[in-house]
Short mmCIF file of C-alpha atoms and ligand atoms in Angstrom, two decimals:
data_model
loop_
_atom_site.label_atom_id
_atom_site.label_comp_id
_atom_site.label_asym_id
_atom_site.label_seq_id
_atom_site.Cartn_x
_atom_site.Cartn_y
_atom_site.Cartn_z
CA MET I 1 86.56 -68.05 75.01
CA TYR I 2 87.91 -71.16 76.69
CA LEU I 3 86.23 -70.07 79.94
CA ASN I 4 82.98 -69.55 78.05
CA LYS I 5 83.23 -73.07 76.72
CA MET I 6 83.85 -74.44 80.20
CA LEU I 7 80.91 -72.55 81.69
CA ARG I 8 78.49 -73.73 79.00
CA PRO I 9 76.13 -76.46 80.30
CA PRO I 10 77.26 -79.94 79.14
CA ARG I 11 75.39 -81.33 76.15
CA THR I 12 75.52 -85.07 76.71
CA LEU I 13 72.87 -86.68 78.86
CA ALA I 14 75.56 -88.67 80.71
CA SER I 15 77.40 -85.47 81.76
CA ARG I 16 74.18 -83.81 82.78
CA LEU I 17 73.11 -86.83 84.84
CA THR I 18 76.56 -86.91 86.43
CA LEU I 19 76.31 -83.23 87.34
CA TRP I 20 72.86 -83.72 88.80
CA TYR I 21 73.97 -86.77 90.74
CA ALA I 22 77.11 -85.09 92.13
CA GLY I 23 75.22 -81.83 92.79
CA ILE I 24 72.42 -83.53 94.72
CA PHE I 25 74.99 -85.59 96.62
CA ILE I 26 77.03 -82.51 97.59
CA ILE I 27 73.96 -80.50 98.61
CA SER I 28 72.54 -83.32 100.72
CA THR I 29 75.94 -83.91 102.39
CA LEU I 30 76.25 -80.16 103.10
CA VAL I 31 72.77 -80.10 104.63
CA ALA I 32 73.58 -83.19 106.73
CA PHE I 33 76.89 -81.69 107.87
CA GLY I 34 75.22 -78.32 108.60
CA ALA I 35 72.62 -80.03 110.81
CA PHE I 36 75.32 -82.09 112.55
CA TYR I 37 77.46 -78.96 113.11
CA LEU I 38 74.49 -77.06 114.52
CA VAL I 39 73.65 -79.85 116.96
CA ILE I 40 77.29 -80.19 118.10
CA SER I 41 77.81 -76.45 118.60
CA THR I 42 74.49 -76.14 120.50
CA VAL I 43 75.43 -79.04 122.78
CA ILE I 44 78.91 -77.59 123.40
CA SER I 45 77.65 -74.10 124.31
CA LYS I 46 74.93 -75.58 126.53
CA ASN I 47 77.58 -77.63 128.37
CA THR I 48 79.80 -74.55 128.79
CA ASP I 49 76.88 -72.57 130.24
CA GLN I 50 75.96 -75.48 132.48
CA ASP I 51 79.56 -75.74 133.80
CA LEU I 52 79.71 -71.99 134.47
CA MET I 53 76.41 -72.00 136.38
CA GLU I 54 77.44 -75.08 138.42
CA ASP I 55 80.71 -73.29 139.27
CA VAL I 56 78.77 -70.26 140.59
CA GLN I 57 76.54 -72.60 142.57
CA GLY I 58 79.64 -74.26 144.12
CA TYR I 59 81.00 -70.89 145.23
CA SER I 60 77.63 -69.94 146.70
CA SER I 61 77.62 -73.09 148.88
CA MET I 62 81.27 -72.45 149.81
CA LEU I 63 80.44 -68.91 150.96
CA THR I 64 77.67 -70.16 153.22
CA ALA I 65 79.76 -73.00 154.64
CA GLU I 66 83.31 -71.60 154.75
CA GLY I 67 83.15 -67.81 154.45
CA ILE I 68 84.41 -65.20 151.99
CA ASP I 69 88.12 -65.76 152.53
CA GLN I 70 87.85 -69.38 151.45
CA VAL I 71 85.91 -68.20 148.38
CA LYS I 72 88.66 -65.72 147.47
CA SER I 73 91.46 -68.24 147.86
CA GLU I 74 89.49 -70.84 145.83
CA MET I 75 88.97 -68.23 143.08
CA ALA I 76 92.71 -67.52 142.97
CA TRP I 77 93.53 -71.21 142.88
CA GLU I 78 91.04 -71.96 140.07
CA ALA I 79 92.40 -69.07 137.94
CA LEU I 80 95.94 -70.27 138.44
CA SER I 81 95.23 -73.89 137.68
CA ASP I 82 93.12 -73.18 134.53
CA GLY I 83 95.39 -70.34 133.33
CA GLN I 84 94.72 -66.65 134.05
CA GLU I 85 94.59 -65.80 130.36
CA HIS I 86 91.92 -68.49 129.98
CA ILE I 87 89.63 -67.75 132.95
CA PHE I 88 88.84 -64.92 135.33
CA LEU I 89 86.65 -64.72 138.45
CA ARG I 90 85.37 -61.48 140.04
CA LEU I 91 83.36 -60.69 143.11
CA LEU I 92 81.13 -57.63 142.70
CA THR I 93 78.57 -55.85 144.75
CA MET I 94 75.12 -55.43 143.23
CA ASP I 95 76.17 -51.85 142.31
CA GLY I 96 79.13 -53.08 140.31
CA LYS I 97 81.91 -52.35 142.81
CA GLU I 98 84.70 -54.87 142.62
CA VAL I 99 85.19 -56.76 145.93
CA ALA I 100 87.88 -59.16 144.73
CA ALA I 101 89.18 -60.45 141.39
CA THR I 102 91.78 -62.77 139.93
CA ASP I 103 94.50 -61.36 137.62
CA MET I 104 92.58 -59.34 135.02
CA SER I 105 95.57 -58.34 132.86
CA ALA I 106 94.37 -60.63 130.04
CA TRP I 107 90.77 -59.37 130.51
CA ARG I 108 91.33 -55.62 130.69
CA SER I 109 88.31 -54.54 128.68
CA VAL I 110 85.76 -56.59 130.64
CA GLY I 111 83.24 -54.06 131.96
CA THR I 112 81.24 -54.16 135.17
CA GLY I 113 78.24 -55.61 133.35
CA ARG I 114 75.62 -53.14 134.51
CA HIS I 115 72.86 -54.72 132.45
CA ALA I 116 73.60 -58.14 133.86
CA LEU I 117 73.56 -56.79 137.41
CA GLU I 118 70.24 -55.05 136.70
CA LYS I 119 68.79 -58.35 135.61
CA LEU I 120 70.05 -60.07 138.75
CA LYS I 121 68.47 -57.32 140.80
CA ARG I 122 65.20 -58.00 139.03
CA GLY I 123 65.38 -61.58 140.23
CA ALA I 124 67.26 -63.55 137.56
CA ASP I 125 69.28 -66.50 138.95
CA TYR I 126 72.05 -66.27 136.37
CA VAL I 127 72.92 -63.95 133.51
CA LEU I 128 75.02 -65.34 130.69
CA GLU I 129 76.78 -63.24 128.04
CA THR I 130 79.23 -63.78 125.19
CA LEU I 131 82.18 -61.39 125.19
CA ASP I 132 84.15 -60.34 122.13
CA LEU I 133 87.27 -58.75 123.62
CA PRO I 134 90.06 -57.09 121.65
CA GLU I 135 92.76 -58.58 123.89
CA GLN I 136 91.42 -62.14 123.48
CA GLU I 137 91.95 -64.11 120.28
CA PHE I 138 88.76 -66.13 120.85
CA LYS I 139 85.37 -65.15 122.16
CA ALA I 140 84.60 -65.66 125.83
CA ARG I 141 81.51 -66.68 127.77
CA THR I 142 80.70 -65.08 131.10
CA VAL I 143 78.18 -65.79 133.87
CA TYR I 144 76.90 -63.53 136.66
CA GLY I 145 75.30 -65.14 139.66
CA SER I 146 74.38 -63.96 143.13
CA ILE I 147 76.21 -66.02 145.76
CA GLY I 148 75.37 -64.04 148.91
CA PRO I 149 73.73 -60.86 150.13
CA ASP I 150 74.94 -58.01 147.86
CA LEU I 151 77.60 -60.29 146.47
CA VAL I 152 77.75 -61.31 142.82
CA LEU I 153 80.25 -63.74 141.35
CA GLN I 154 81.28 -63.24 137.71
CA ILE I 155 83.18 -66.03 135.97
CA GLY I 156 84.54 -65.52 132.44
CA GLU I 157 85.99 -68.32 130.32
CA SER I 158 87.66 -68.28 126.93
CA LEU I 159 85.81 -70.34 124.29
CA GLU I 160 89.14 -71.27 122.70
CA GLU I 161 88.71 -75.03 123.23
CA ASP I 162 85.13 -75.10 121.95
CA GLU I 163 86.01 -73.08 118.88
CA GLU I 164 89.07 -75.18 118.14
CA PHE I 165 86.97 -78.32 118.43
CA LEU I 166 84.41 -76.96 115.94
CA GLU I 167 87.19 -75.66 113.67
CA LEU I 168 88.66 -79.18 113.59
CA HIS I 169 85.31 -80.48 112.33
CA ARG I 170 85.27 -77.91 109.56
CA ILE I 171 88.87 -78.64 108.55
CA VAL I 172 88.26 -82.42 108.44
CA PHE I 173 84.96 -82.08 106.62
CA ILE I 174 86.16 -80.05 103.61
CA PRO I 175 88.70 -82.60 102.23
CA ILE I 176 86.35 -85.49 103.03
CA MET I 177 83.62 -83.65 101.17
CA ALA I 178 85.92 -83.01 98.17
CA VAL I 179 86.96 -86.69 97.96
CA MET I 180 83.37 -87.85 98.29
CA ALA I 181 82.21 -85.39 95.62
CA ILE I 182 84.84 -86.77 93.22
CA ILE I 183 83.79 -90.34 94.04
CA ALA I 184 80.12 -89.36 93.60
CA ALA I 185 80.89 -87.81 90.21
CA ILE I 186 82.81 -90.90 89.05
CA VAL I 187 80.11 -93.30 90.29
CA GLY I 188 77.42 -91.06 88.76
CA TRP I 189 79.28 -90.97 85.46
CA LEU I 190 79.71 -94.77 85.41
CA MET I 191 76.06 -95.34 86.28
CA ALA I 192 74.87 -92.85 83.66
CA ARG I 193 77.18 -94.42 81.03
CA ARG I 194 75.93 -97.89 81.91
CA ALA I 195 72.29 -96.82 81.78
CA LEU I 196 72.83 -95.05 78.47
CA THR I 197 74.87 -97.70 76.62
CA GLY I 198 71.64 -99.01 75.08
CA VAL I 199 70.73 -95.53 73.86
CA GLU I 200 74.23 -95.19 72.41
CA GLU I 201 73.78 -98.51 70.56
CA VAL I 202 70.48 -97.28 69.11
CA THR I 203 72.21 -94.06 68.01
CA GLN I 204 75.12 -95.98 66.44
CA THR I 205 72.72 -98.23 64.56
CA ALA I 206 70.75 -95.20 63.37
CA ILE I 207 74.01 -93.61 62.14
CA GLU I 208 75.01 -96.79 60.26
CA ILE I 209 71.53 -97.05 58.74
CA SER I 210 71.65 -93.44 57.65
CA LYS I 211 74.91 -94.31 55.87
CA GLY I 212 73.10 -97.03 53.94
CA ALA I 213 73.36 -100.23 56.05
CA LEU I 214 69.60 -100.81 55.95
CA ASP I 215 69.86 -104.36 57.31
CA LYS I 216 71.55 -103.25 60.55
CA ARG I 217 69.66 -103.86 63.80
CA VAL I 218 70.25 -102.79 67.40
CA PRO I 219 71.88 -105.62 69.38
CA PHE I 220 70.21 -106.01 72.78
CA LYS I 221 70.53 -108.18 75.83
CA ALA I 222 67.33 -109.55 77.36
CA ARG I 223 67.36 -107.15 80.30
CA GLY I 224 63.63 -106.46 80.32
CA ASP I 225 64.24 -102.75 80.90
CA GLU I 226 63.26 -99.56 79.05
CA ILE I 227 66.36 -99.77 76.84
CA GLU I 228 65.37 -103.25 75.69
CA ARG I 229 61.90 -101.91 74.86
CA LEU I 230 63.46 -99.05 72.95
CA ALA I 231 65.73 -101.45 71.03
CA THR I 232 62.86 -103.87 70.24
CA THR I 233 60.57 -101.09 69.12
CA PHE I 234 63.36 -99.49 67.08
CA ASN I 235 64.16 -102.83 65.40
CA TYR I 236 60.49 -103.46 64.74
CA MET I 237 60.17 -100.01 63.20
CA LEU I 238 63.22 -100.72 61.01
CA ASP I 239 61.72 -104.03 59.85
CA ARG I 240 58.52 -102.24 58.90
CA ILE I 241 60.40 -99.51 57.06
CA ASN I 242 62.50 -102.14 55.29
CA VAL I 243 59.40 -103.99 54.12
CA LEU I 244 57.89 -100.74 52.90
CA ILE I 245 61.08 -99.70 51.10
CA LYS I 246 61.38 -103.13 49.45
CA GLY I 247 57.72 -102.92 48.48
CA MET I 248 58.23 -99.48 47.00
CA ARG I 249 61.30 -100.62 45.08
CA GLU I 250 59.47 -103.64 43.69
CA MET I 251 56.53 -101.47 42.90
CA SER I 252 58.55 -98.90 40.97
CA ASP I 253 60.32 -101.73 39.08
CA ASN I 254 56.98 -103.27 38.24
CA ILE I 255 55.45 -99.95 37.25
CA ALA I 256 58.34 -99.33 34.90
CA HIS I 257 58.02 -102.79 33.45
CA ASP I 258 54.28 -103.48 33.35
CA LEU I 259 52.85 -100.07 32.70
CA ARG I 260 55.15 -99.62 29.76
CA SER I 261 53.26 -102.04 27.47
CA PRO I 262 49.78 -100.46 27.78
CA LEU I 263 51.36 -96.99 27.47
CA ALA I 264 53.24 -98.10 24.36
CA ARG I 265 49.99 -99.42 22.93
CA ILE I 266 48.19 -96.14 23.68
CA ARG I 267 51.06 -94.25 22.08
CA GLY I 268 50.98 -96.54 19.04
CA VAL I 269 47.25 -96.01 18.49
CA ALA I 270 47.64 -92.23 19.00
CA GLU I 271 50.50 -92.15 16.51
CA MET I 272 48.47 -94.12 14.02
CA ALA I 273 45.56 -91.72 14.43
CA LEU I 274 47.87 -88.82 13.67
CA THR I 275 49.79 -90.33 10.77
CA THR I 276 47.12 -92.28 8.87
CA SER I 277 44.06 -90.87 7.27
CA ALA I 278 41.05 -92.82 8.45
CA ASN I 279 37.30 -92.44 8.40
CA ASP I 280 35.14 -91.61 11.43
CA GLU I 281 34.44 -95.24 12.24
CA GLU I 282 38.13 -96.07 12.31
CA TYR I 283 38.93 -93.04 14.48
CA LYS I 284 36.16 -94.09 16.90
CA ALA I 285 37.64 -97.58 17.07
CA MET I 286 41.07 -96.13 17.81
CA ALA I 287 39.65 -93.87 20.54
CA GLY I 288 37.76 -96.88 21.96
CA SER I 289 40.89 -99.00 22.16
CA MET I 290 42.80 -96.12 23.77
CA LEU I 291 39.98 -95.76 26.30
CA GLU I 292 40.16 -99.47 27.03
CA GLU I 293 43.92 -99.30 27.62
CA CYS I 294 43.48 -96.21 29.81
CA ASP I 295 40.87 -98.06 31.92
CA ARG I 296 43.26 -100.97 32.23
CA LEU I 297 46.02 -98.60 33.36
CA LEU I 298 43.70 -96.91 35.86
CA GLY I 299 42.62 -100.31 37.18
CA MET I 300 46.24 -101.29 37.68
CA ILE I 301 47.15 -98.03 39.39
CA ASN I 302 44.15 -98.29 41.72
CA ALA I 303 45.01 -101.89 42.55
CA MET I 304 48.62 -100.88 43.29
CA LEU I 305 47.46 -98.07 45.55
CA ASP I 306 45.15 -100.46 47.39
CA ILE I 307 48.00 -102.93 47.86
CA ALA I 308 50.30 -100.19 49.12
CA GLU I 309 47.63 -98.96 51.52
CA ALA I 310 46.99 -102.45 52.90
CA GLU I 311 50.70 -103.19 53.25
CA SER I 312 51.51 -99.95 55.04
CA GLY I 313 48.67 -100.51 57.49
CA ALA I 314 47.33 -97.06 56.62
CA GLY I 315 43.57 -96.70 56.61
CA GLU I 316 43.30 -99.38 59.31
CA THR I 317 41.24 -96.98 61.34
CA LYS I 318 37.80 -98.41 60.75
CA LEU I 319 37.41 -101.49 62.91
CA GLU I 320 33.90 -102.76 62.54
CA ALA I 321 32.34 -106.14 63.15
CA VAL I 322 31.58 -107.60 59.74
CA ASP I 323 29.54 -110.72 58.93
CA LEU I 324 31.81 -112.53 56.47
CA VAL I 325 29.01 -114.97 55.54
CA GLY I 326 26.86 -112.08 54.28
CA ILE I 327 29.74 -110.69 52.24
CA ILE I 328 30.43 -114.09 50.62
CA GLN I 329 26.75 -114.62 49.82
CA ARG I 330 26.43 -111.21 48.17
CA ALA I 331 29.61 -111.81 46.15
CA CYS I 332 28.35 -115.20 44.97
CA GLU I 333 25.08 -113.56 43.86
CA LEU I 334 27.03 -110.93 41.90
CA PHE I 335 29.21 -113.52 40.17
CA GLN I 336 26.29 -115.88 39.52
CA ALA I 337 25.57 -114.32 36.10
CA ILE I 338 29.17 -114.81 34.87
CA ALA I 339 29.19 -118.33 36.29
CA GLU I 340 26.01 -119.20 34.41
CA GLU I 341 27.42 -117.65 31.25
CA ASN I 342 30.43 -119.97 31.54
CA SER I 343 28.32 -122.94 32.66
CA VAL I 344 30.18 -123.10 35.97
CA THR I 345 28.45 -123.93 39.23
CA ILE I 346 29.09 -121.95 42.39
CA ALA I 347 28.70 -124.05 45.54
CA THR I 348 28.96 -122.76 49.10
CA GLU I 349 29.55 -124.31 52.50
CA LEU I 350 28.97 -121.56 55.02
CA PRO I 351 27.98 -121.24 58.67
CA GLU I 352 24.99 -119.09 59.58
CA ILE I 353 27.06 -116.16 60.68
CA CYS I 354 30.76 -115.45 61.12
CA LEU I 355 31.84 -112.14 62.64
CA VAL I 356 35.28 -110.74 61.85
CA TYR I 357 36.73 -107.29 62.53
CA GLY I 358 37.96 -104.88 59.86
CA GLU I 359 36.67 -102.90 56.92
CA ALA I 360 33.84 -104.55 55.01
CA ARG I 361 35.25 -103.07 51.78
CA LYS I 362 38.49 -105.00 52.23
CA PHE I 363 36.75 -108.33 52.83
CA GLN I 364 34.59 -107.71 49.75
CA ARG I 365 37.67 -107.09 47.56
CA MET I 366 39.37 -110.22 48.88
CA VAL I 367 36.38 -112.49 48.19
CA ALA I 368 35.71 -110.85 44.80
CA ASN I 369 39.30 -111.35 43.61
CA LEU I 370 39.37 -115.00 44.59
CA LEU I 371 35.96 -115.69 43.01
CA ASP I 372 36.90 -113.77 39.85
CA ASN I 373 40.06 -115.86 39.41
CA ALA I 374 38.30 -119.13 40.11
CA LEU I 375 35.61 -118.37 37.51
CA LYS I 376 38.14 -117.03 35.01
CA PHE I 377 40.30 -120.15 35.09
CA THR I 378 37.56 -122.82 35.33
CA PRO I 379 36.28 -124.27 32.07
CA PRO I 380 32.58 -124.98 31.47
CA GLN I 381 30.89 -127.69 33.55
CA GLY I 382 33.37 -126.99 36.35
CA THR I 383 32.59 -126.09 39.93
CA VAL I 384 33.75 -123.27 42.17
CA LYS I 385 33.28 -123.91 45.86
CA VAL I 386 33.42 -121.28 48.58
CA SER I 387 33.64 -122.50 52.16
CA LEU I 388 34.12 -120.79 55.50
CA LYS I 389 35.18 -122.32 58.81
CA ALA I 390 35.78 -120.69 62.17
CA ASP I 391 37.95 -122.63 64.58
CA ASN I 392 40.21 -121.77 67.51
CA GLY I 393 39.91 -118.01 67.03
CA GLN I 394 40.85 -118.30 63.35
CA VAL I 395 38.60 -117.96 60.33
CA ALA I 396 39.51 -119.90 57.17
CA LEU I 397 37.96 -118.82 53.88
CA SER I 398 38.60 -121.23 50.99
CA VAL I 399 37.82 -120.79 47.31
CA SER I 400 38.50 -123.95 45.30
CA ASP I 401 37.86 -124.67 41.68
CA THR I 402 38.10 -127.46 39.16
CA GLY I 403 39.99 -125.19 36.74
CA ILE I 404 43.23 -125.24 34.77
CA GLY I 405 45.41 -125.31 37.89
CA ILE I 406 48.83 -123.80 38.45
CA SER I 407 52.14 -125.53 37.81
CA GLU I 408 54.56 -126.25 40.67
CA ASP I 409 57.00 -123.72 39.22
CA ASP I 410 54.42 -120.95 39.06
CA LEU I 411 52.72 -121.59 42.39
CA PRO I 412 55.35 -119.85 44.65
CA HIS I 413 55.12 -116.70 42.48
CA VAL I 414 51.40 -116.14 42.03
CA PHE I 415 51.20 -113.69 44.98
CA LYS I 416 53.90 -111.46 43.52
CA ARG I 417 52.82 -108.24 41.89
CA PHE I 418 52.17 -108.46 38.14
CA TYR I 419 52.93 -112.19 38.06
CA ARG I 420 50.79 -114.09 35.57
CA CYS I 421 51.21 -117.75 34.66
CA ASP I 422 51.86 -118.51 31.00
CA ASN I 423 48.79 -120.75 30.63
CA SER I 424 46.50 -117.92 31.73
CA ARG I 425 47.67 -115.24 29.31
CA ALA I 426 44.54 -115.76 27.22
CA GLN I 427 42.46 -114.40 30.10
CA GLN I 428 42.28 -110.72 30.94
CA GLY I 429 44.13 -109.72 34.08
CA THR I 430 46.69 -107.46 35.67
CA GLY I 431 48.55 -109.87 37.89
CA LEU I 432 47.63 -107.76 40.92
CA GLY I 433 44.52 -109.51 42.29
CA LEU I 434 46.31 -112.11 44.44
CA SER I 435 48.86 -109.53 45.65
CA LEU I 436 45.95 -107.46 46.93
CA VAL I 437 44.41 -110.53 48.62
CA LYS I 438 47.75 -111.22 50.32
CA ALA I 439 48.21 -107.59 51.40
CA ILE I 440 44.69 -107.40 52.86
CA ALA I 441 45.08 -110.73 54.69
CA GLY I 442 48.43 -109.48 56.05
CA SER I 443 46.93 -106.18 57.19
CA LEU I 444 44.35 -108.16 59.18
CA GLY I 445 47.08 -110.22 60.83
CA GLY I 446 46.36 -113.25 58.64
CA SER I 447 47.82 -115.04 55.63
CA VAL I 448 46.85 -116.66 52.36
CA ASN I 449 48.07 -119.85 50.82
CA ALA I 450 47.44 -121.76 47.60
CA THR I 451 47.47 -125.42 46.61
CA SER I 452 47.00 -126.52 43.04
CA HIS I 453 47.29 -129.40 40.57
CA LEU I 454 47.83 -128.55 36.96
CA GLY I 455 44.75 -129.45 34.94
CA LYS I 456 42.74 -130.37 38.04
CA GLY I 457 42.10 -127.20 39.96
CA SER I 458 43.29 -124.88 42.71
CA THR I 459 42.39 -123.92 46.26
CA PHE I 460 43.13 -120.55 47.80
CA THR I 461 42.74 -120.31 51.58
CA VAL I 462 42.77 -117.07 53.53
CA THR I 463 43.23 -117.44 57.29
CA ILE I 464 42.59 -114.46 59.55
CA PRO I 465 42.19 -114.05 63.29
CA GLN I 466 38.63 -113.50 64.45
CA LEU I 467 39.58 -110.77 66.94
CA PRO I 468 40.74 -107.36 65.72
CA LEU I 469 44.40 -107.05 64.81
CA SER I 470 45.07 -104.57 67.62
CA HIS I 471 44.17 -107.31 70.15
CA GLN I 472 46.46 -109.84 68.51
CA PHE I 473 49.77 -108.27 67.77
CA GLN I 474 51.76 -106.02 70.03
CA PRO I 475 55.39 -105.62 69.01
CA ALA I 476 56.50 -103.80 72.12
CA LYS I 477 54.95 -103.56 75.54
P1 ADP O 1 45.18 -111.79 37.38
O1 ADP O 1 44.11 -112.78 37.70
O2 ADP O 1 44.66 -110.44 37.21
O3 ADP O 1 46.07 -112.21 36.29
P2 ADP O 1 46.11 -112.48 40.00
O4 ADP O 1 47.15 -111.87 40.86
O5 ADP O 1 44.76 -112.57 40.55
O6 ADP O 1 46.14 -111.73 38.65
O7 ADP O 1 46.63 -113.92 39.65
C1 ADP O 1 47.94 -114.12 39.25
C2 ADP O 1 48.02 -115.33 38.37
O8 ADP O 1 47.81 -116.50 39.15
C3 ADP O 1 46.96 -115.38 37.30
O9 ADP O 1 47.38 -114.64 36.19
C4 ADP O 1 46.88 -116.83 37.02
O10 ADP O 1 47.93 -117.21 36.14
C5 ADP O 1 47.14 -117.46 38.35
N1 ADP O 1 45.88 -117.83 39.04
C6 ADP O 1 45.24 -117.13 39.97
N2 ADP O 1 44.14 -117.77 40.38
C7 ADP O 1 44.07 -118.91 39.63
C8 ADP O 1 43.14 -119.99 39.61
N3 ADP O 1 42.07 -120.03 40.40
N4 ADP O 1 43.42 -120.99 38.78
C9 ADP O 1 44.50 -120.95 37.98
N5 ADP O 1 45.40 -119.99 37.97
C10 ADP O 1 45.20 -118.94 38.80
#
């Protein structure tokens, strides 16, 4: 079981990277050593062959210059000085008859080399062979070469030195390789750990958040690398989620609080209808008031859904160029009848055209809410002025009125959901209109602000960028 565990591939990315790093290092070192070993062994055997052939050549010249006896004594001397168990020299006729030879006791199983002699007969200058003899611990290399008429010289040499030299390379390489592999694994591990610390920090933060620390963020150093991008994007995502969670909490609190009253009223009317005996007219009135409350509730729920949609950024798919001037003009026309009814004048100060990007429906709702408020809270003979200015890539839409105004205490709260100032309770409303305006402006990358003087009037200004939001705001590159 323990072995099974050990053989299982490692799970952590750091261990896997380390294995890859060490594996690639070991394989490339093996390939490099293999190539080096091949080159060395080729060079060594070429040199050995070269030496043997030069030796034969030397004897050939000696035979011509000094005769066969000198050749024989030189052969004996060479065998003695190099070691008779290490080298042998033989003179043969072309038919394989031995003419002379050094001590062959260490080379008993060396044959006459018929094939080699055949090749020489066919015109080859030298014939080289490798011998694997039972009486020799190491392999031997032998050369046959014609040195005179019907006279062939065979020289055989043990490859002991060459093999020992190559063996030494192998012996030295293995421990070096082992040490280097360990170093490679340690360096690989450290590098992988270092590269993955950022990922670990993201994981730790995610763990802490999952335990409830919603305000936690990933700490990051300005390294400008992928980990920093991951951390920034992760933090940005957390901020967004936090805003949404807060919004949802507020929303559910508000729903509980503000939807309770209309529901209680509906329940009250329904209870009355059940418990009291009334005539048709009275029942119709009760049903009418229940219908009214239901419409109010539906209006509130729809407004809340619109706010939630704008705040979450959902539905931001339709990016169309919209002429804001046209939208304002149409809204003013729609509200003209109410304005006239209340003896309020609507004035405008608009450019000829002003293109913005987004959903026309959202701009319409924003303008309608601001106009509706201004008309609702402006007494007769007052004026509501709508103006639009485009400057420096920003569009500013202002709706000002000469109405009842908002107190300094109320002003910071008017954009909160369900907030209604005390002096406006006489007017119908849900307290959601300005929240929707703020959410829409936010979803377009803009903002809304309000200035007001109690008893004198208020001004609401929405500022949004003229280019689409996607061109303005990029949290992570
Ligand atoms: P609603 O108008 O439905 O009550 P809003 O969110 O649009 O809700 O407005 C919130 C509150 O802000 C209003 O109830 C009102 O007290 C105040 N308010 C908004 N606009 C004006 C305005 N133009 N003049 C005076 N008070 C305003």
